[in-house]
mmCIF file with all atom_site columns, C-alpha atoms in Angstrom:
data_model
loop_
_atom_site.group_PDB
_atom_site.id
_atom_site.type_symbol
_atom_site.label_atom_id
_atom_site.label_alt_id
_atom_site.label_comp_id
_atom_site.label_asym_id
_atom_site.label_entity_id
_atom_site.label_seq_id
_atom_site.pdbx_PDB_ins_code
_atom_site.Cartn_x
_atom_site.Cartn_y
_atom_site.Cartn_z
_atom_site.occupancy
_atom_site.B_iso_or_equiv
_atom_site.pdbx_formal_charge
_atom_site.auth_seq_id
_atom_site.auth_comp_id
_atom_site.auth_asym_id
_atom_site.auth_atom_id
_atom_site.pdbx_PDB_model_num
ATOM 1   C CA . MET A 1 1   ? 13.050  9.253   20.397  1.00 44.00 ? 1   MET A CA 1
ATOM 2   C CA . TYR A 1 2   ? 15.105  7.772   17.581  1.00 45.00 ? 2   TYR A CA 1
ATOM 3   C CA . SER A 1 3   ? 14.159  10.056  14.893  1.00 43.00 ? 3   SER A CA 1
ATOM 4   C CA . GLN A 1 4   ? 16.835  12.559  15.581  1.00 40.00 ? 4   GLN A CA 1
ATOM 5   C CA . TRP A 1 5   ? 19.482  10.182  14.675  1.00 40.00 ? 5   TRP A CA 1
ATOM 6   C CA . PHE A 1 6   ? 17.910  9.143   11.442  1.00 41.00 ? 6   PHE A CA 1
ATOM 7   C CA . ARG A 1 7   ? 18.105  11.110  8.126   1.00 38.00 ? 7   ARG A CA 1
ATOM 8   C CA . VAL A 1 8   ? 19.500  9.078   5.198   1.00 40.00 ? 8   VAL A CA 1
ATOM 9   C CA . ASP A 1 9   ? 20.547  11.165  2.084   1.00 43.00 ? 9   ASP A CA 1
ATOM 10  C CA . ARG A 1 10  ? 18.181  10.820  -0.847  1.00 41.00 ? 10  ARG A CA 1
ATOM 11  C CA . GLU A 1 11  ? 21.026  10.239  -3.165  1.00 40.00 ? 11  GLU A CA 1
ATOM 12  C CA . SER A 1 12  ? 20.946  6.600   -1.773  1.00 45.00 ? 12  SER A CA 1
ATOM 13  C CA . GLN A 1 13  ? 17.682  6.030   -3.390  1.00 47.00 ? 13  GLN A CA 1
ATOM 14  C CA . LYS A 1 14  ? 17.845  3.682   -6.443  1.00 46.00 ? 14  LYS A CA 1
ATOM 15  C CA . LEU A 1 15  ? 15.308  4.602   -9.061  1.00 48.00 ? 15  LEU A CA 1
ATOM 16  C CA . ASP A 1 16  ? 14.505  3.422   -12.550 1.00 50.00 ? 16  ASP A CA 1
ATOM 17  C CA . TRP A 1 17  ? 15.187  6.637   -14.171 1.00 47.00 ? 17  TRP A CA 1
ATOM 18  C CA . SER A 1 18  ? 13.690  5.414   -17.603 1.00 47.00 ? 18  SER A CA 1
ATOM 19  C CA . ASP A 1 19  ? 10.568  5.816   -16.101 1.00 50.00 ? 19  ASP A CA 1
ATOM 20  C CA . LEU A 1 20  ? 11.167  9.505   -14.866 1.00 50.00 ? 20  LEU A CA 1
ATOM 21  C CA . MET A 1 21  ? 12.314  11.168  -18.005 1.00 49.00 ? 21  MET A CA 1
ATOM 22  C CA . ASN A 1 22  ? 9.440   13.620  -17.612 1.00 60.00 ? 22  ASN A CA 1
ATOM 23  C CA . THR A 1 23  ? 9.039   14.627  -14.021 1.00 63.00 ? 23  THR A CA 1
ATOM 24  C CA . SER A 1 24  ? 5.602   16.745  -14.843 1.00 71.00 ? 24  SER A CA 1
ATOM 25  C CA . ASP A 1 25  ? 3.880   13.372  -15.830 1.00 88.00 ? 25  ASP A CA 1
ATOM 26  C CA . LYS A 1 26  ? 1.951   11.780  -13.196 1.00 91.00 ? 26  LYS A CA 1
ATOM 27  C CA . GLN A 1 27  ? 2.575   8.254   -12.362 1.00 94.00 ? 27  GLN A CA 1
ATOM 28  C CA . GLU A 1 28  ? 2.077   5.502   -9.830  1.00 94.00 ? 28  GLU A CA 1
ATOM 29  C CA . PHE A 1 29  ? 4.244   5.818   -6.748  1.00 96.00 ? 29  PHE A CA 1
ATOM 30  C CA . THR A 1 30  ? 4.320   3.859   -3.215  1.00 96.00 ? 30  THR A CA 1
ATOM 31  C CA . ILE A 1 31  ? 5.469   5.851   -0.496  1.00 96.00 ? 31  ILE A CA 1
ATOM 32  C CA . THR A 1 32  ? 6.584   4.244   2.806   1.00 94.00 ? 32  THR A CA 1
ATOM 33  C CA . ALA A 1 33  ? 7.422   5.606   6.015   1.00 93.00 ? 33  ALA A CA 1
ATOM 34  C CA . TYR A 1 34  ? 9.107   4.001   9.067   1.00 92.00 ? 34  TYR A CA 1
ATOM 35  C CA . THR A 1 35  ? 7.787   5.699   12.238  1.00 91.00 ? 35  THR A CA 1
ATOM 36  C CA . GLU A 1 36  ? 7.454   5.554   15.996  1.00 89.00 ? 36  GLU A CA 1
ATOM 37  C CA . ASN A 1 37  ? 3.833   4.873   16.982  1.00 83.00 ? 37  ASN A CA 1
ATOM 38  C CA . HIS A 1 38  ? 2.595   8.098   18.295  1.00 85.00 ? 38  HIS A CA 1
ATOM 39  C CA . VAL A 1 39  ? -0.913  9.437   18.537  1.00 85.00 ? 39  VAL A CA 1
ATOM 40  C CA . GLY A 1 40  ? -1.804  12.105  15.795  1.00 89.00 ? 40  GLY A CA 1
ATOM 41  C CA . LEU A 1 41  ? 0.959   11.064  13.474  1.00 92.00 ? 41  LEU A CA 1
ATOM 42  C CA . LEU A 1 42  ? -1.242  9.804   10.916  1.00 92.00 ? 42  LEU A CA 1
ATOM 43  C CA . HIS A 1 43  ? -3.360  12.956  10.852  1.00 94.00 ? 43  HIS A CA 1
ATOM 44  C CA . ARG A 1 44  ? -0.326  15.063  10.336  1.00 94.00 ? 44  ARG A CA 1
ATOM 45  C CA . ILE A 1 45  ? 0.871   12.876  7.541   1.00 94.00 ? 45  ILE A CA 1
ATOM 46  C CA . THR A 1 46  ? -2.570  13.113  5.714   1.00 95.00 ? 46  THR A CA 1
ATOM 47  C CA . ILE A 1 47  ? -2.624  16.905  6.114   1.00 95.00 ? 47  ILE A CA 1
ATOM 48  C CA . ILE A 1 48  ? 0.825   16.977  4.132   1.00 96.00 ? 48  ILE A CA 1
ATOM 49  C CA . PHE A 1 49  ? -1.107  15.382  1.148   1.00 96.00 ? 49  PHE A CA 1
ATOM 50  C CA . THR A 1 50  ? -4.145  17.600  1.784   1.00 95.00 ? 50  THR A CA 1
ATOM 51  C CA . LYS A 1 51  ? -2.235  20.815  1.725   1.00 94.00 ? 51  LYS A CA 1
ATOM 52  C CA . ARG A 1 52  ? -0.901  19.874  -1.849  1.00 93.00 ? 52  ARG A CA 1
ATOM 53  C CA . LYS A 1 53  ? -4.191  18.775  -2.958  1.00 94.00 ? 53  LYS A CA 1
ATOM 54  C CA . ILE A 1 54  ? -2.778  15.178  -3.609  1.00 95.00 ? 54  ILE A CA 1
ATOM 55  C CA . ASN A 1 55  ? -5.296  12.331  -3.492  1.00 96.00 ? 55  ASN A CA 1
ATOM 56  C CA . ILE A 1 56  ? -4.197  9.495   -1.392  1.00 96.00 ? 56  ILE A CA 1
ATOM 57  C CA . GLU A 1 57  ? -5.555  6.273   -3.167  1.00 94.00 ? 57  GLU A CA 1
ATOM 58  C CA . SER A 1 58  ? -4.930  3.890   -0.267  1.00 93.00 ? 58  SER A CA 1
ATOM 59  C CA . LEU A 1 59  ? -3.007  3.999   2.999   1.00 94.00 ? 59  LEU A CA 1
ATOM 60  C CA . THR A 1 60  ? -2.221  1.198   5.355   1.00 93.00 ? 60  THR A CA 1
ATOM 61  C CA . THR A 1 61  ? -0.462  1.015   8.798   1.00 92.00 ? 61  THR A CA 1
ATOM 62  C CA . SER A 1 62  ? 1.325   -2.066  10.124  1.00 90.00 ? 62  SER A CA 1
ATOM 63  C CA . GLU A 1 63  ? 3.992   -3.316  12.374  1.00 89.00 ? 63  GLU A CA 1
ATOM 64  C CA . SER A 1 64  ? 7.276   -3.366  10.657  1.00 88.00 ? 64  SER A CA 1
ATOM 65  C CA . GLU A 1 65  ? 10.073  -6.011  10.791  1.00 85.00 ? 65  GLU A CA 1
ATOM 66  C CA . THR A 1 66  ? 11.508  -3.958  13.391  1.00 83.00 ? 66  THR A CA 1
ATOM 67  C CA . GLU A 1 67  ? 10.163  -4.333  16.872  1.00 83.00 ? 67  GLU A CA 1
ATOM 68  C CA . GLY A 1 68  ? 8.507   -1.085  18.019  1.00 85.00 ? 68  GLY A CA 1
ATOM 69  C CA . ILE A 1 69  ? 8.563   0.622   14.727  1.00 88.00 ? 69  ILE A CA 1
ATOM 70  C CA . HIS A 1 70  ? 5.443   0.981   12.369  1.00 91.00 ? 70  HIS A CA 1
ATOM 71  C CA . ARG A 1 71  ? 5.309   1.337   8.722   1.00 92.00 ? 71  ARG A CA 1
ATOM 72  C CA . PHE A 1 72  ? 2.999   3.424   6.364   1.00 94.00 ? 72  PHE A CA 1
ATOM 73  C CA . THR A 1 73  ? 2.355   2.525   2.807   1.00 95.00 ? 73  THR A CA 1
ATOM 74  C CA . ILE A 1 74  ? 0.681   4.909   0.833   1.00 96.00 ? 74  ILE A CA 1
ATOM 75  C CA . ALA A 1 75  ? -0.305  4.846   -2.892  1.00 95.00 ? 75  ALA A CA 1
ATOM 76  C CA . VAL A 1 76  ? -0.546  7.898   -4.916  1.00 96.00 ? 76  VAL A CA 1
ATOM 77  C CA . THR A 1 77  ? -0.649  8.727   -8.644  1.00 96.00 ? 77  THR A CA 1
ATOM 78  C CA . GLU A 1 78  ? 1.308   12.110  -8.956  1.00 96.00 ? 78  GLU A CA 1
ATOM 79  C CA . THR A 1 79  ? 4.181   13.758  -10.469 1.00 95.00 ? 79  THR A CA 1
ATOM 80  C CA . LEU A 1 80  ? 7.937   12.768  -9.342  1.00 94.00 ? 80  LEU A CA 1
ATOM 81  C CA . ASP A 1 81  ? 8.481   16.476  -8.180  1.00 93.00 ? 81  ASP A CA 1
ATOM 82  C CA . GLN A 1 82  ? 5.436   16.407  -6.036  1.00 95.00 ? 82  GLN A CA 1
ATOM 83  C CA . VAL A 1 83  ? 6.253   13.077  -4.641  1.00 96.00 ? 83  VAL A CA 1
ATOM 84  C CA . ILE A 1 84  ? 9.856   14.236  -3.492  1.00 95.00 ? 84  ILE A CA 1
ATOM 85  C CA . LYS A 1 85  ? 8.430   17.304  -1.834  1.00 95.00 ? 85  LYS A CA 1
ATOM 86  C CA . VAL A 1 86  ? 5.816   15.107  0.130   1.00 96.00 ? 86  VAL A CA 1
ATOM 87  C CA . VAL A 1 87  ? 8.560   12.747  1.160   1.00 96.00 ? 87  VAL A CA 1
ATOM 88  C CA . LYS A 1 88  ? 10.570  15.528  2.520   1.00 95.00 ? 88  LYS A CA 1
ATOM 89  C CA . GLN A 1 89  ? 7.702   17.000  4.493   1.00 95.00 ? 89  GLN A CA 1
ATOM 90  C CA . ILE A 1 90  ? 6.947   13.504  5.792   1.00 95.00 ? 90  ILE A CA 1
ATOM 91  C CA . GLU A 1 91  ? 10.637  12.927  6.903   1.00 92.00 ? 91  GLU A CA 1
ATOM 92  C CA . LYS A 1 92  ? 10.420  16.386  8.907   1.00 92.00 ? 92  LYS A CA 1
ATOM 93  C CA . GLN A 1 93  ? 7.939   14.723  11.186  1.00 91.00 ? 93  GLN A CA 1
ATOM 94  C CA . VAL A 1 94  ? 9.594   14.128  14.607  1.00 86.00 ? 94  VAL A CA 1
ATOM 95  C CA . GLU A 1 95  ? 8.374   10.638  14.938  1.00 89.00 ? 95  GLU A CA 1
ATOM 96  C CA . VAL A 1 96  ? 9.304   9.531   11.251  1.00 90.00 ? 96  VAL A CA 1
ATOM 97  C CA . LEU A 1 97  ? 12.654  7.632   11.028  1.00 89.00 ? 97  LEU A CA 1
ATOM 98  C CA . LYS A 1 98  ? 12.713  7.163   7.214   1.00 88.00 ? 98  LYS A CA 1
ATOM 99  C CA . ALA A 1 99  ? 10.508  7.869   4.455   1.00 91.00 ? 99  ALA A CA 1
ATOM 100 C CA . ASP A 1 100 ? 11.204  6.770   0.760   1.00 92.00 ? 100 ASP A CA 1
ATOM 101 C CA . TYR A 1 101 ? 9.274   6.311   -2.467  1.00 94.00 ? 101 TYR A CA 1
ATOM 102 C CA . TYR A 1 102 ? 9.187   3.849   -5.268  1.00 94.00 ? 102 TYR A CA 1
ATOM 103 C CA . THR A 1 103 ? 7.784   3.462   -8.742  1.00 93.00 ? 103 THR A CA 1
ATOM 104 C CA . LYS A 1 104 ? 5.587   0.583   -9.628  1.00 89.00 ? 104 LYS A CA 1
ATOM 105 C CA . LYS A 1 105 ? 8.581   -1.314  -10.907 1.00 91.00 ? 105 LYS A CA 1
ATOM 106 C CA . GLU A 1 106 ? 10.455  -1.177  -7.916  1.00 91.00 ? 106 GLU A CA 1
ATOM 107 C CA . VAL A 1 107 ? 8.162   -2.789  -5.658  1.00 91.00 ? 107 VAL A CA 1
ATOM 108 C CA . VAL A 1 108 ? 6.288   -6.091  -4.981  1.00 91.00 ? 108 VAL A CA 1
ATOM 109 C CA . GLN A 1 109 ? 2.664   -5.086  -4.224  1.00 91.00 ? 109 GLN A CA 1
ATOM 110 C CA . GLN A 1 110 ? -0.573  -6.559  -3.607  1.00 92.00 ? 110 GLN A CA 1
ATOM 111 C CA . GLU A 1 111 ? -4.143  -5.835  -2.510  1.00 94.00 ? 111 GLU A CA 1
ATOM 112 C CA . LEU A 1 112 ? -6.902  -7.993  -0.751  1.00 96.00 ? 112 LEU A CA 1
ATOM 113 C CA . ALA A 1 113 ? -10.513 -7.652  -1.813  1.00 97.00 ? 113 ALA A CA 1
ATOM 114 C CA . LEU A 1 114 ? -13.604 -9.616  -0.201  1.00 98.00 ? 114 LEU A CA 1
ATOM 115 C CA . TYR A 1 115 ? -16.867 -10.014 -2.137  1.00 98.00 ? 115 TYR A CA 1
ATOM 116 C CA . LYS A 1 116 ? -20.036 -10.966 -0.263  1.00 96.00 ? 116 LYS A CA 1
ATOM 117 C CA . ILE A 1 117 ? -22.690 -12.544 -2.415  1.00 93.00 ? 117 ILE A CA 1
ATOM 118 C CA . SER A 1 118 ? -26.128 -13.989 -1.601  1.00 89.00 ? 118 SER A CA 1
ATOM 119 C CA . THR A 1 119 ? -26.670 -17.700 -2.025  1.00 86.00 ? 119 THR A CA 1
ATOM 120 C CA . LYS A 1 120 ? -30.037 -16.589 -3.537  1.00 81.00 ? 120 LYS A CA 1
ATOM 121 C CA . SER A 1 121 ? -28.087 -15.273 -6.638  1.00 75.00 ? 121 SER A CA 1
ATOM 122 C CA . LEU A 1 122 ? -26.209 -18.496 -6.895  1.00 73.00 ? 122 LEU A CA 1
ATOM 123 C CA . THR A 1 123 ? -28.649 -20.200 -9.171  1.00 69.00 ? 123 THR A CA 1
ATOM 124 C CA . ASN A 1 124 ? -25.808 -21.419 -11.381 1.00 66.00 ? 124 ASN A CA 1
ATOM 125 C CA . GLY A 1 125 ? -23.192 -22.606 -8.666  1.00 70.00 ? 125 GLY A CA 1
ATOM 126 C CA . LEU A 1 126 ? -20.750 -24.104 -11.383 1.00 81.00 ? 126 LEU A CA 1
ATOM 127 C CA . GLU A 1 127 ? -20.637 -20.762 -13.183 1.00 85.00 ? 127 GLU A CA 1
ATOM 128 C CA . ILE A 1 128 ? -19.602 -18.903 -9.855  1.00 87.00 ? 128 ILE A CA 1
ATOM 129 C CA . GLU A 1 129 ? -16.894 -21.712 -9.400  1.00 88.00 ? 129 GLU A CA 1
ATOM 130 C CA . ARG A 1 130 ? -15.544 -21.036 -12.924 1.00 91.00 ? 130 ARG A CA 1
ATOM 131 C CA . ILE A 1 131 ? -15.340 -17.283 -12.369 1.00 93.00 ? 131 ILE A CA 1
ATOM 132 C CA . VAL A 1 132 ? -13.600 -17.851 -8.812  1.00 94.00 ? 132 VAL A CA 1
ATOM 133 C CA . ARG A 1 133 ? -11.180 -20.432 -10.412 1.00 94.00 ? 133 ARG A CA 1
ATOM 134 C CA . GLU A 1 134 ? -10.374 -18.357 -13.489 1.00 96.00 ? 134 GLU A CA 1
ATOM 135 C CA . HIS A 1 135 ? -9.512  -15.223 -11.342 1.00 97.00 ? 135 HIS A CA 1
ATOM 136 C CA . ASN A 1 136 ? -7.540  -17.171 -8.910  1.00 96.00 ? 136 ASN A CA 1
ATOM 137 C CA . ALA A 1 137 ? -9.690  -16.531 -5.969  1.00 97.00 ? 137 ALA A CA 1
ATOM 138 C CA . ARG A 1 138 ? -11.221 -18.513 -3.383  1.00 96.00 ? 138 ARG A CA 1
ATOM 139 C CA . PHE A 1 139 ? -14.210 -19.059 -1.233  1.00 95.00 ? 139 PHE A CA 1
ATOM 140 C CA . LEU A 1 140 ? -13.327 -17.744 2.203   1.00 95.00 ? 140 LEU A CA 1
ATOM 141 C CA . THR A 1 141 ? -16.586 -18.887 3.856   1.00 94.00 ? 141 THR A CA 1
ATOM 142 C CA . ILE A 1 142 ? -19.956 -20.434 2.818   1.00 90.00 ? 142 ILE A CA 1
ATOM 143 C CA . GLU A 1 143 ? -22.980 -19.640 4.933   1.00 91.00 ? 143 GLU A CA 1
ATOM 144 C CA . GLU A 1 144 ? -26.384 -20.429 4.731   1.00 88.00 ? 144 GLU A CA 1
ATOM 145 C CA . HIS A 1 145 ? -27.343 -17.137 3.266   1.00 90.00 ? 145 HIS A CA 1
ATOM 146 C CA . PHE A 1 146 ? -24.221 -15.976 1.709   1.00 92.00 ? 146 PHE A CA 1
ATOM 147 C CA . VAL A 1 147 ? -20.628 -16.623 0.584   1.00 92.00 ? 147 VAL A CA 1
ATOM 148 C CA . VAL A 1 148 ? -17.600 -14.469 0.903   1.00 96.00 ? 148 VAL A CA 1
ATOM 149 C CA . ILE A 1 149 ? -15.080 -14.663 -2.087  1.00 97.00 ? 149 ILE A CA 1
ATOM 150 C CA . GLU A 1 150 ? -11.482 -13.557 -1.370  1.00 98.00 ? 150 GLU A CA 1
ATOM 151 C CA . LYS A 1 151 ? -9.133  -12.273 -4.166  1.00 97.00 ? 151 LYS A CA 1
ATOM 152 C CA . SER A 1 152 ? -5.496  -10.886 -3.654  1.00 95.00 ? 152 SER A CA 1
ATOM 153 C CA . GLY A 1 153 ? -3.678  -9.126  -6.527  1.00 94.00 ? 153 GLY A CA 1
ATOM 154 C CA . PHE A 1 154 ? -3.332  -5.785  -8.434  1.00 92.00 ? 154 PHE A CA 1
ATOM 155 C CA . ARG A 1 155 ? -6.162  -3.332  -8.306  1.00 91.00 ? 155 ARG A CA 1
ATOM 156 C CA . ARG A 1 156 ? -6.963  -4.150  -11.891 1.00 93.00 ? 156 ARG A CA 1
ATOM 157 C CA . GLU A 1 157 ? -7.368  -7.755  -11.109 1.00 96.00 ? 157 GLU A CA 1
ATOM 158 C CA . THR A 1 158 ? -9.826  -7.293  -7.950  1.00 96.00 ? 158 THR A CA 1
ATOM 159 C CA . LYS A 1 159 ? -11.616 -4.891  -10.294 1.00 96.00 ? 159 LYS A CA 1
ATOM 160 C CA . ALA A 1 160 ? -11.997 -7.552  -13.072 1.00 97.00 ? 160 ALA A CA 1
ATOM 161 C CA . LEU A 1 161 ? -13.489 -9.893  -10.554 1.00 97.00 ? 161 LEU A CA 1
ATOM 162 C CA . PHE A 1 162 ? -15.839 -7.461  -9.207  1.00 97.00 ? 162 PHE A CA 1
ATOM 163 C CA . ASP A 1 163 ? -17.228 -6.797  -12.637 1.00 96.00 ? 163 ASP A CA 1
ATOM 164 C CA . GLU A 1 164 ? -17.753 -10.599 -13.407 1.00 94.00 ? 164 GLU A CA 1
ATOM 165 C CA . LEU A 1 165 ? -19.527 -11.021 -10.035 1.00 94.00 ? 165 LEU A CA 1
ATOM 166 C CA . LYS A 1 166 ? -21.548 -8.028  -10.464 1.00 93.00 ? 166 LYS A CA 1
ATOM 167 C CA . PRO A 1 167 ? -24.419 -9.514  -12.436 1.00 90.00 ? 167 PRO A CA 1
ATOM 168 C CA . TYR A 1 168 ? -24.814 -11.907 -9.582  1.00 88.00 ? 168 TYR A CA 1
ATOM 169 C CA . GLY A 1 169 ? -25.537 -8.982  -7.294  1.00 89.00 ? 169 GLY A CA 1
ATOM 170 C CA . ILE A 1 170 ? -22.754 -8.101  -4.810  1.00 93.00 ? 170 ILE A CA 1
ATOM 171 C CA . ASN A 1 171 ? -23.989 -7.494  -1.226  1.00 94.00 ? 171 ASN A CA 1
ATOM 172 C CA . GLU A 1 172 ? -20.777 -6.025  0.068   1.00 97.00 ? 172 GLU A CA 1
ATOM 173 C CA . PHE A 1 173 ? -17.375 -5.288  -1.345  1.00 97.00 ? 173 PHE A CA 1
ATOM 174 C CA . VAL A 1 174 ? -14.330 -4.021  0.340   1.00 96.00 ? 174 VAL A CA 1
ATOM 175 C CA . ARG A 1 175 ? -10.689 -3.968  -0.719  1.00 94.00 ? 175 ARG A CA 1
ATOM 176 C CA . SER A 1 176 ? -7.647  -3.155  1.316   1.00 92.00 ? 176 SER A CA 1
ATOM 177 C CA . GLY A 1 177 ? -5.091  -0.605  0.852   1.00 90.00 ? 177 GLY A CA 1
ATOM 178 C CA . ARG A 1 178 ? -1.827  -1.474  -0.882  1.00 92.00 ? 178 ARG A CA 1
ATOM 179 C CA . ILE A 1 179 ? 1.019   -3.479  0.916   1.00 89.00 ? 179 ILE A CA 1
ATOM 180 C CA . ALA A 1 180 ? 4.315   -3.459  -0.728  1.00 90.00 ? 180 ALA A CA 1
ATOM 181 C CA . VAL A 1 181 ? 7.891   -4.490  -0.263  1.00 88.00 ? 181 VAL A CA 1
ATOM 182 C CA . SER A 1 182 ? 10.937  -2.909  -2.171  1.00 86.00 ? 182 SER A CA 1
ATOM 183 C CA . ARG A 1 183 ? 12.653  -5.087  -4.759  1.00 85.00 ? 183 ARG A CA 1
ATOM 184 C CA . GLN A 1 184 ? 16.037  -4.065  -3.312  1.00 78.00 ? 184 GLN A CA 1
ATOM 185 C CA . ARG A 1 185 ? 17.782  -6.935  -1.777  1.00 69.00 ? 185 ARG A CA 1
ATOM 186 C CA . ASP A 1 186 ? 17.524  -5.459  1.867   1.00 66.00 ? 186 ASP A CA 1
ATOM 187 C CA . GLY A 1 187 ? 15.113  -2.623  1.528   1.00 63.00 ? 187 GLY A CA 1
ATOM 188 C CA . ILE A 1 188 ? 15.295  0.471   3.905   1.00 62.00 ? 188 ILE A CA 1
ATOM 189 C CA . GLY A 1 189 ? 14.310  -1.775  6.838   1.00 61.00 ? 189 GLY A CA 1
ATOM 190 C CA . LYS A 1 190 ? 17.788  -2.790  7.358   1.00 62.00 ? 190 LYS A CA 1
ATOM 191 C CA . ASP A 1 191 ? 18.867  0.717   7.195   1.00 62.00 ? 191 ASP A CA 1
ATOM 192 C CA . VAL A 1 192 ? 16.464  1.463   10.007  1.00 63.00 ? 192 VAL A CA 1
ATOM 193 C CA . GLU A 1 193 ? 17.773  -1.257  12.131  1.00 64.00 ? 193 GLU A CA 1
ATOM 194 C CA . LYS A 1 194 ? 21.343  -0.263  11.679  1.00 62.00 ? 194 LYS A CA 1
ATOM 195 C CA . LEU A 1 195 ? 20.764  3.292   12.550  1.00 56.00 ? 195 LEU A CA 1
ATOM 196 C CA . LEU A 1 196 ? 18.606  2.258   15.618  1.00 61.00 ? 196 LEU A CA 1
ATOM 197 C CA . ALA A 1 197 ? 21.614  0.129   16.813  1.00 60.00 ? 197 ALA A CA 1
ATOM 198 C CA . GLU A 1 198 ? 23.825  3.097   16.354  1.00 57.00 ? 198 GLU A CA 1
ATOM 199 C CA . ALA A 1 199 ? 21.576  5.316   18.473  1.00 59.00 ? 199 ALA A CA 1
ATOM 200 C CA . GLU A 1 200 ? 21.315  3.090   21.282  1.00 62.00 ? 200 GLU A CA 1
ATOM 201 C CA . ALA A 1 201 ? 25.067  2.398   21.234  1.00 55.00 ? 201 ALA A CA 1
#
């Protein structure tokens, strides 16, 4: 519906080029895409990565700040050249309004992890409390037979807590995909809103 109106020039991208001197080096990127919510789009986007043999480290979808528009957040470790090609392919999808990529310095990012531990393993409750406190985590729920600990942060931080809790026995562990917002003042969301308004005018 709106996609035909919406192709922003890649030259408007503001990158920290000091990180990108060698475009053949792999590094961490966050790719975001603002889309209409259509069935089958997720599959077509993942196929773009599969064809180029690029591993998706995490993928999250959610509502965006613009009503009726959804946002994909995709984490990859790849070369700049490959990421640019992927973003261009994503933008060719009819339902995609805008796709962009960011280096790790250009976004504020977090992940959420949950750790389920049996209460039988908690013979030293004070030690577990110390670990949770030192990692800035929290007890999400305490049940008769288990506790669930919640930790948000970078992947290395959730992994560090996992390593400390592992000797106590982790019954279940799950980590969310990356969520991220641009460090730019407005981000591309404002561009989306502006161009949608122009399309409807």
